[in-house]
PDB file of C-alpha atoms in Angstrom:
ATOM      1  CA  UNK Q   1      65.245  33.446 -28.601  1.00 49.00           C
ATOM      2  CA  UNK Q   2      65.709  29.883 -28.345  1.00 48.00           C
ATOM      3  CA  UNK Q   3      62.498  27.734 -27.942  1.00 51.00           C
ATOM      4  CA  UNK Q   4      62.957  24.886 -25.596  1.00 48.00           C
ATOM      5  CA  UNK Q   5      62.952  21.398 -26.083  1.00 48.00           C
ATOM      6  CA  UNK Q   6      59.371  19.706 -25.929  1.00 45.00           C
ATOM      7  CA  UNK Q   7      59.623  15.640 -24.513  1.00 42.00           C
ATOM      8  CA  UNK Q   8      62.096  13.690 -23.401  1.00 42.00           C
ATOM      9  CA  UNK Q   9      66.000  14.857 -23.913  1.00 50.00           C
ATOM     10  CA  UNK Q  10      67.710  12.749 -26.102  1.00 57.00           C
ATOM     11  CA  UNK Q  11      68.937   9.200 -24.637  1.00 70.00           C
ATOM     12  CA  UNK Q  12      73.091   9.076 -24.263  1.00 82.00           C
ATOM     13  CA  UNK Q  13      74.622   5.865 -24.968  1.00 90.00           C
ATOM     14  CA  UNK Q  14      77.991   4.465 -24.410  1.00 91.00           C
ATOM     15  CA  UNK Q  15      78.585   4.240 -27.701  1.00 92.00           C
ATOM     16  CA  UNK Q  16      77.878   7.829 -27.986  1.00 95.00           C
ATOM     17  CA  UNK Q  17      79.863   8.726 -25.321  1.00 97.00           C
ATOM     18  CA  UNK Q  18      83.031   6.676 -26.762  1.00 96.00           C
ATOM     19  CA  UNK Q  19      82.748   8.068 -30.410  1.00 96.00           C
ATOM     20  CA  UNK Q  20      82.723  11.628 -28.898  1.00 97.00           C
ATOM     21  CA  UNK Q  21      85.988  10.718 -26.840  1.00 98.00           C
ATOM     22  CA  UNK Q  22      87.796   9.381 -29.540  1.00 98.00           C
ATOM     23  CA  UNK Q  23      87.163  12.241 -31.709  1.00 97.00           C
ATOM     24  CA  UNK Q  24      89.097  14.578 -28.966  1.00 98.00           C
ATOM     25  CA  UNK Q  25      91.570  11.995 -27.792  1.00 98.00           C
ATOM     26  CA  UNK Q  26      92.860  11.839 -31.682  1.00 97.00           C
ATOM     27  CA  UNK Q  27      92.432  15.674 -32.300  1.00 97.00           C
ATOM     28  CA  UNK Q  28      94.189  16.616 -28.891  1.00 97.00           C
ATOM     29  CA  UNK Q  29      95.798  13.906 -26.856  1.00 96.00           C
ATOM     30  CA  UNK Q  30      94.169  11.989 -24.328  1.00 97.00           C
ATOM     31  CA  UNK Q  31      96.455  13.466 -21.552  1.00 97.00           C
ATOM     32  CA  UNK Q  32      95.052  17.330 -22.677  1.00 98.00           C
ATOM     33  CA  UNK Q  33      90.869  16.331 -22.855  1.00 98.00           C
ATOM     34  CA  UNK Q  34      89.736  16.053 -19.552  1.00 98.00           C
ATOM     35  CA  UNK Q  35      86.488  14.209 -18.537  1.00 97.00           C
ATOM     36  CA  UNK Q  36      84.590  17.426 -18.528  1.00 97.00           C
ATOM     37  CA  UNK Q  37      85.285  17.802 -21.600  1.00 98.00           C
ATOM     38  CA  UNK Q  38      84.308  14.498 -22.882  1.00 98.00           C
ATOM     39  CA  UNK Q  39      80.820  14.997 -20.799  1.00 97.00           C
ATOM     40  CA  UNK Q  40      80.570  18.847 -22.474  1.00 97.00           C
ATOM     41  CA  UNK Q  41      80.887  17.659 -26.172  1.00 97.00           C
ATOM     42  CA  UNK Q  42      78.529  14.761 -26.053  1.00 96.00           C
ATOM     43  CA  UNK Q  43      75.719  16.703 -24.160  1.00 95.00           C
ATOM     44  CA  UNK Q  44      75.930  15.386 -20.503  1.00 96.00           C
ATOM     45  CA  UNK Q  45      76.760  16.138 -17.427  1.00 95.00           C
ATOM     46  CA  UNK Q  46      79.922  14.512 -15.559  1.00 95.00           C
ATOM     47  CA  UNK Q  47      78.110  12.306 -13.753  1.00 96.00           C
ATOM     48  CA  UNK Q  48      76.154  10.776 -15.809  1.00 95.00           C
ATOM     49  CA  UNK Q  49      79.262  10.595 -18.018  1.00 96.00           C
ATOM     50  CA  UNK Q  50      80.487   8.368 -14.565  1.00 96.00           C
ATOM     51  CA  UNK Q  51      77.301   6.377 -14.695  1.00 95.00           C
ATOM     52  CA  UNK Q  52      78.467   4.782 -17.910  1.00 95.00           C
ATOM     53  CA  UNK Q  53      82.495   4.666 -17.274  1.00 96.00           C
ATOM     54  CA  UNK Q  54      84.307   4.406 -14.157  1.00 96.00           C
ATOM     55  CA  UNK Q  55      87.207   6.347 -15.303  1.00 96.00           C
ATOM     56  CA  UNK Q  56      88.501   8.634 -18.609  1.00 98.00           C
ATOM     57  CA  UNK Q  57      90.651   5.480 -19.048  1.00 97.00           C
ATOM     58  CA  UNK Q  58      87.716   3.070 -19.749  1.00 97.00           C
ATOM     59  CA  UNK Q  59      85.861   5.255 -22.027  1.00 98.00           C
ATOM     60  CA  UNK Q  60      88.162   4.405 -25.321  1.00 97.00           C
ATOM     61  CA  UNK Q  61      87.031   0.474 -24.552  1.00 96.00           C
ATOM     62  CA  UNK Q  62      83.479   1.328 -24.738  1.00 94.00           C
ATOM     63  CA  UNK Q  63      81.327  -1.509 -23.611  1.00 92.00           C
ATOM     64  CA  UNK Q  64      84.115  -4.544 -24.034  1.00 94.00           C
ATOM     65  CA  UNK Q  65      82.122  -6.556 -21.209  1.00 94.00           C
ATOM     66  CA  UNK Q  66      79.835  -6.756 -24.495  1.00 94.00           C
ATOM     67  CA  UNK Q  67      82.543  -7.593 -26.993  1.00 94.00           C
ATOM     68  CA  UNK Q  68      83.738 -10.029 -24.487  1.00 97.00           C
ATOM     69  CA  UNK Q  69      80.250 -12.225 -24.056  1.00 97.00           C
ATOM     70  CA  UNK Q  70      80.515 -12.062 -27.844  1.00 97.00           C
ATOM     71  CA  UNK Q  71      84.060 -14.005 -27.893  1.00 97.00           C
ATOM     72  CA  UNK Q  72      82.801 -16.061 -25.526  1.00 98.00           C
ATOM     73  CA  UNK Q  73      79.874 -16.791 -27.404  1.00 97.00           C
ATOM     74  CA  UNK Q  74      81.714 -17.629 -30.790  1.00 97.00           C
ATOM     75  CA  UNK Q  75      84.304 -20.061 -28.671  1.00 98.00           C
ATOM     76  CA  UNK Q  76      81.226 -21.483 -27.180  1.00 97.00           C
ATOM     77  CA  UNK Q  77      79.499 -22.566 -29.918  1.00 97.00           C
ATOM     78  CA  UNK Q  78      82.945 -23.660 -31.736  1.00 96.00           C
ATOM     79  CA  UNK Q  79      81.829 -27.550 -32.727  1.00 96.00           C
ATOM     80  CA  UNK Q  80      84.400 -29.908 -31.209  1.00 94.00           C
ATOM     81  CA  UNK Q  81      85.624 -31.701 -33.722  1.00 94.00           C
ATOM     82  CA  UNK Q  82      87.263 -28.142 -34.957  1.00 95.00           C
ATOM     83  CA  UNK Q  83      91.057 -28.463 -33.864  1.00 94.00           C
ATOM     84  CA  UNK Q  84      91.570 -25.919 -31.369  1.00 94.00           C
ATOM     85  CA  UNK Q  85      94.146 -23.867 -33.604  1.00 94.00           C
ATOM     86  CA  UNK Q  86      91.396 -23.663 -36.206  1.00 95.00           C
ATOM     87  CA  UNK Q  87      88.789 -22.293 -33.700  1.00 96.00           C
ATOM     88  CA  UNK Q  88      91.105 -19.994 -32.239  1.00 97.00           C
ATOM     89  CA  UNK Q  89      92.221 -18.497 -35.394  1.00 97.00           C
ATOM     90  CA  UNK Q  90      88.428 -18.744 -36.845  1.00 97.00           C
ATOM     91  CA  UNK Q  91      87.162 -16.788 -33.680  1.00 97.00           C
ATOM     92  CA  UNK Q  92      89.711 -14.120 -33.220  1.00 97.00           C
ATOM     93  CA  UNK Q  93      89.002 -13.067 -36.946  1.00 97.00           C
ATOM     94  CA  UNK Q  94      85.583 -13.500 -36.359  1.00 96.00           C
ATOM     95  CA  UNK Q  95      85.155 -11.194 -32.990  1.00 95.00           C
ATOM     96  CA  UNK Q  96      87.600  -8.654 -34.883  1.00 94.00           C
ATOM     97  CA  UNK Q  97      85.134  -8.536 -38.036  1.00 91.00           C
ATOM     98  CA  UNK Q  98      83.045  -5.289 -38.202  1.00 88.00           C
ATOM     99  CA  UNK Q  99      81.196  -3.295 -40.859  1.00 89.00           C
ATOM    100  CA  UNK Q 100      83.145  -1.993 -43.639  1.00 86.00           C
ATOM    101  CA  UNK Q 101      82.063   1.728 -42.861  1.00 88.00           C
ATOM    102  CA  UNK Q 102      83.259   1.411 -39.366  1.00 91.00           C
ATOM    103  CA  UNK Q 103      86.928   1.207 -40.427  1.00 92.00           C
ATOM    104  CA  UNK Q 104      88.094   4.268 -40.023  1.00 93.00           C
ATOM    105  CA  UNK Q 105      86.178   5.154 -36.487  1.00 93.00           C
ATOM    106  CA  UNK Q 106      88.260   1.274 -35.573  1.00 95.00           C
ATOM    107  CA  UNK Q 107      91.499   2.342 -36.440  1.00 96.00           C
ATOM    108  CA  UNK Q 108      91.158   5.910 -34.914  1.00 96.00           C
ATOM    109  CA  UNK Q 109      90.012   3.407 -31.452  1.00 96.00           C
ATOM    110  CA  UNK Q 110      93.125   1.214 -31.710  1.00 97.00           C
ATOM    111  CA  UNK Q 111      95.553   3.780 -32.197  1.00 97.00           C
ATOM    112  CA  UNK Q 112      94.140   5.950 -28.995  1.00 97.00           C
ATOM    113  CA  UNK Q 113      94.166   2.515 -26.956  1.00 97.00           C
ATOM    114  CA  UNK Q 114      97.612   1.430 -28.386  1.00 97.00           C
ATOM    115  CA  UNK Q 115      99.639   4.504 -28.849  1.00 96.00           C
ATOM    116  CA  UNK Q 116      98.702   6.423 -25.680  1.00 97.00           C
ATOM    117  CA  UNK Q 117     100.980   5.657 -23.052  1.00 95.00           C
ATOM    118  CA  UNK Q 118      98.593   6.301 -19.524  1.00 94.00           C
ATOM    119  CA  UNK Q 119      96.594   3.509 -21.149  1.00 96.00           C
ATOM    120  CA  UNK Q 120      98.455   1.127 -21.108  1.00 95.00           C
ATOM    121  CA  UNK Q 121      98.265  -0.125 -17.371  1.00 95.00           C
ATOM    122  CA  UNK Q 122      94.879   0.431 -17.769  1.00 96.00           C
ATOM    123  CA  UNK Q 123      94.802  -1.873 -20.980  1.00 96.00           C
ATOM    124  CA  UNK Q 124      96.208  -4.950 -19.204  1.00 96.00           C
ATOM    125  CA  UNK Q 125      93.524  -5.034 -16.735  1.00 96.00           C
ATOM    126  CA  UNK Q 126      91.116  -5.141 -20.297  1.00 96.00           C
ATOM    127  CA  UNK Q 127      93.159  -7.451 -21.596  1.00 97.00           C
ATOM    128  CA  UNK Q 128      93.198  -9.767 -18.620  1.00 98.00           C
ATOM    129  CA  UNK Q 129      89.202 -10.530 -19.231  1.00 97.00           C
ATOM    130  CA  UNK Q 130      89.762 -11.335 -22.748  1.00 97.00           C
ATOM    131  CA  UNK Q 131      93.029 -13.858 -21.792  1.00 98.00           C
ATOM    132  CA  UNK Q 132      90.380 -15.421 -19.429  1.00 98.00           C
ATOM    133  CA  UNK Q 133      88.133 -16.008 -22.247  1.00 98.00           C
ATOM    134  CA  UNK Q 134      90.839 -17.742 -24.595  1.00 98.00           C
ATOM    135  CA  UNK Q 135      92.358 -19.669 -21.578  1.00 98.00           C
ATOM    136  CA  UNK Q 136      88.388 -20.407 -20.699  1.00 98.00           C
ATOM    137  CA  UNK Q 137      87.959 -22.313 -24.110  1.00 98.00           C
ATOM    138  CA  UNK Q 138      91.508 -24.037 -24.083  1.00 97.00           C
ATOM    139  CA  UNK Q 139      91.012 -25.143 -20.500  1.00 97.00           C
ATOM    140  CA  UNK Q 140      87.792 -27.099 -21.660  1.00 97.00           C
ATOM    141  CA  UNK Q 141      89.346 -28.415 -25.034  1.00 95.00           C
ATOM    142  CA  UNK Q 142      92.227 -29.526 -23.217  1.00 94.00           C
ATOM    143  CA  UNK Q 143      90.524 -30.943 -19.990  1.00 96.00           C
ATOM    144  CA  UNK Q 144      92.681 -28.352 -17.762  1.00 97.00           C
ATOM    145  CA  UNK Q 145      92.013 -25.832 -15.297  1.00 98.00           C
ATOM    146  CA  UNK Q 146      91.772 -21.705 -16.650  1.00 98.00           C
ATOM    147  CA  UNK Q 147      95.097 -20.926 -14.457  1.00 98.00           C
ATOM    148  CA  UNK Q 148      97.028 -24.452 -16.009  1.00 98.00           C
ATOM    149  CA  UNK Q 149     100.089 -23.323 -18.309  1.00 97.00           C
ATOM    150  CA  UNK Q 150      99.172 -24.389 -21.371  1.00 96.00           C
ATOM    151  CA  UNK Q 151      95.296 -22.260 -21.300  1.00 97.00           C
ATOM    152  CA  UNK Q 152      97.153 -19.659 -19.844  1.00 98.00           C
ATOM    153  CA  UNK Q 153     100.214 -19.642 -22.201  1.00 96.00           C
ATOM    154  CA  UNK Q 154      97.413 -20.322 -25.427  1.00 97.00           C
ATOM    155  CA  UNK Q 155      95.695 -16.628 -23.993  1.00 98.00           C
ATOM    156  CA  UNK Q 156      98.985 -14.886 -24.009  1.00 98.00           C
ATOM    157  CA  UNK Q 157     100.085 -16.226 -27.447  1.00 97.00           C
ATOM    158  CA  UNK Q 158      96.413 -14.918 -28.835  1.00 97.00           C
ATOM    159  CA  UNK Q 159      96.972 -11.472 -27.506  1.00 98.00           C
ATOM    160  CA  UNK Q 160     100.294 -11.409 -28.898  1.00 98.00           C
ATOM    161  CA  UNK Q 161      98.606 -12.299 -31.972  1.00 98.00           C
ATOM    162  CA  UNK Q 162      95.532  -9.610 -31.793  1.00 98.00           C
ATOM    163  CA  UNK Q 163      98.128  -6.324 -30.565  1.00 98.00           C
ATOM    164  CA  UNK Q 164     101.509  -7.409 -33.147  1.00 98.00           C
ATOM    165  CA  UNK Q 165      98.285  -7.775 -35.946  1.00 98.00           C
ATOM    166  CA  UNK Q 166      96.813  -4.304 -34.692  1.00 98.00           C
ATOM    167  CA  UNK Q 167     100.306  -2.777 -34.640  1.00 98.00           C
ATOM    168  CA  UNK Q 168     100.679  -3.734 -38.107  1.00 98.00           C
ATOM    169  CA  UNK Q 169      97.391  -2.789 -39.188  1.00 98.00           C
ATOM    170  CA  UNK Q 170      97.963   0.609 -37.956  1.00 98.00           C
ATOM    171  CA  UNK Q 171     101.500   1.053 -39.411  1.00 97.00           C
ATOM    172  CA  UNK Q 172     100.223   0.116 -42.668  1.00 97.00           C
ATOM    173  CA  UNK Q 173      96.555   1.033 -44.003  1.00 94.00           C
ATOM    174  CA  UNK Q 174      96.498  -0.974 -47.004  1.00 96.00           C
ATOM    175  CA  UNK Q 175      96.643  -3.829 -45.005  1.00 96.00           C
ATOM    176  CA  UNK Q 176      92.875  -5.358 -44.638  1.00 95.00           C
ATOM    177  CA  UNK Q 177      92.810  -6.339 -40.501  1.00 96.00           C
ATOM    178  CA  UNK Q 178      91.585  -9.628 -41.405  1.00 96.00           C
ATOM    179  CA  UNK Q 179      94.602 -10.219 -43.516  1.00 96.00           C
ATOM    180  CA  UNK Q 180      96.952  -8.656 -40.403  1.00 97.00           C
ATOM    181  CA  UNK Q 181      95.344 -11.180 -37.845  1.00 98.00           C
ATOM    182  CA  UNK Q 182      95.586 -14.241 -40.270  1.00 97.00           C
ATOM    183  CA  UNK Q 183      99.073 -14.118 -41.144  1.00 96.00           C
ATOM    184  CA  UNK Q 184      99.886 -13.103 -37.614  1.00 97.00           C
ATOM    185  CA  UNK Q 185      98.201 -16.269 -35.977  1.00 96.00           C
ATOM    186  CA  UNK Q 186     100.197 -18.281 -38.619  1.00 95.00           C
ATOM    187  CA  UNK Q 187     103.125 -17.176 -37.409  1.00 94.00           C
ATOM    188  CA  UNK Q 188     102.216 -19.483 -34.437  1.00 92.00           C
ATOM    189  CA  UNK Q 189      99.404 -21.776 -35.940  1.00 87.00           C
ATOM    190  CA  UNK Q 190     101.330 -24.669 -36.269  1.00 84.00           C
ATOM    191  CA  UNK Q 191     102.072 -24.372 -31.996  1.00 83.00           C
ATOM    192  CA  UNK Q 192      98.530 -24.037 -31.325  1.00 80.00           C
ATOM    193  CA  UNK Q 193      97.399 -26.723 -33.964  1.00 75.00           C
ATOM    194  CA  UNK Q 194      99.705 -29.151 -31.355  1.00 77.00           C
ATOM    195  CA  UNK Q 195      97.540 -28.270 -28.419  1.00 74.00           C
ATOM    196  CA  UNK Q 196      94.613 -31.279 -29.615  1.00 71.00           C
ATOM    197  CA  UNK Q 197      97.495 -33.676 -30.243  1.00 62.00           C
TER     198      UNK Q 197
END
């Protein structure tokens, strides 16, 4: 017989939550794992599952609010007399820079977020806070407003940049992600490098 558990029950995380997801999003589809049975393989119950994510369709993000103060951050502390290109390019490699040993649990992320299809409206609305970052920083290099066309066209250009360098990084493993985001933003370097002119 079973003894039972003495204390407190183990704490669930977000994090937690999101690795377990992936796991049965890659092994099964996201459209065939429902939410119950993200909540039944990491331990909880639905709701507290719903305490953490709104929807199945934010749990593959985890906590990008997080991710997203940390971008901010990095353009925030950017020292002005770096042209803009430069920062931009220095703090999209820096914000996609993780441990070595987390590789493989990234990749498995990207490709649920980037190859599943019912994501994808979802993935514009996450994408939308991290444009308003980018166009954020340009706005106050450039002495503009966030909504002006140039911050605004500098945030699309940068996603570009992040999802074609994903794409790529998925297609092709022996491609280092640093290496896919660098030669991607060079592609259009030279266009952003014009912004401080």
């Amino acid at each position: 017989m079973p003894q039972p558990r003495v204390g407190r029950r183990r704490s669930t995380t977000p994090h937690h939550i999101t690795d377990v997801a992936i796991e049965l999003f890659s092994a099964r589809g996201f459209a065939d794992v429902s939410v119950d049975d993200v909540a039944r393989a990491a331990g909880i119950s639905r709701r507290t599952l719903f305490r953490y994510y709104a929807s199945k369709n934010a749990i593959p993000w985890g906590d990008f609010d997080t991710h997203l103060a940390h971008l901010r951050d990095l353009l925030d502390n950017v020292d002005p007399r770096v042209p803009l290109g430069q920062a931009l390019r220095d703090a999209l490699l820096a914000f996609n820079t993780f441990d070595e040993s987390e590789t493989a649990r990234h990749r498995e992320r990207m490709r649920v977020i980037l190859q599943t299809a019912e994501l994808q409206a979802y993935s514009m609305t996450m994408y939308a806070g991290w444009r308003e970052v980018i166009a954020g920083f340009v706005a106050r290099r450039s002495d503009r407003k966030t909504t002006d066309l140039l911050p605004q066209t500098a945030a699309w250009t940068m996603l570009a940049v992040a999802l074609s360098a994903y794409e790529h990084w998925l297609g092709d493993e022996s491609v280092p992600l640093p290496t896919a985001l660098g030669n991607a933003f060079d592609v259009v370097g030279a266009g952003l490098d014009r912004l401080d002119r």
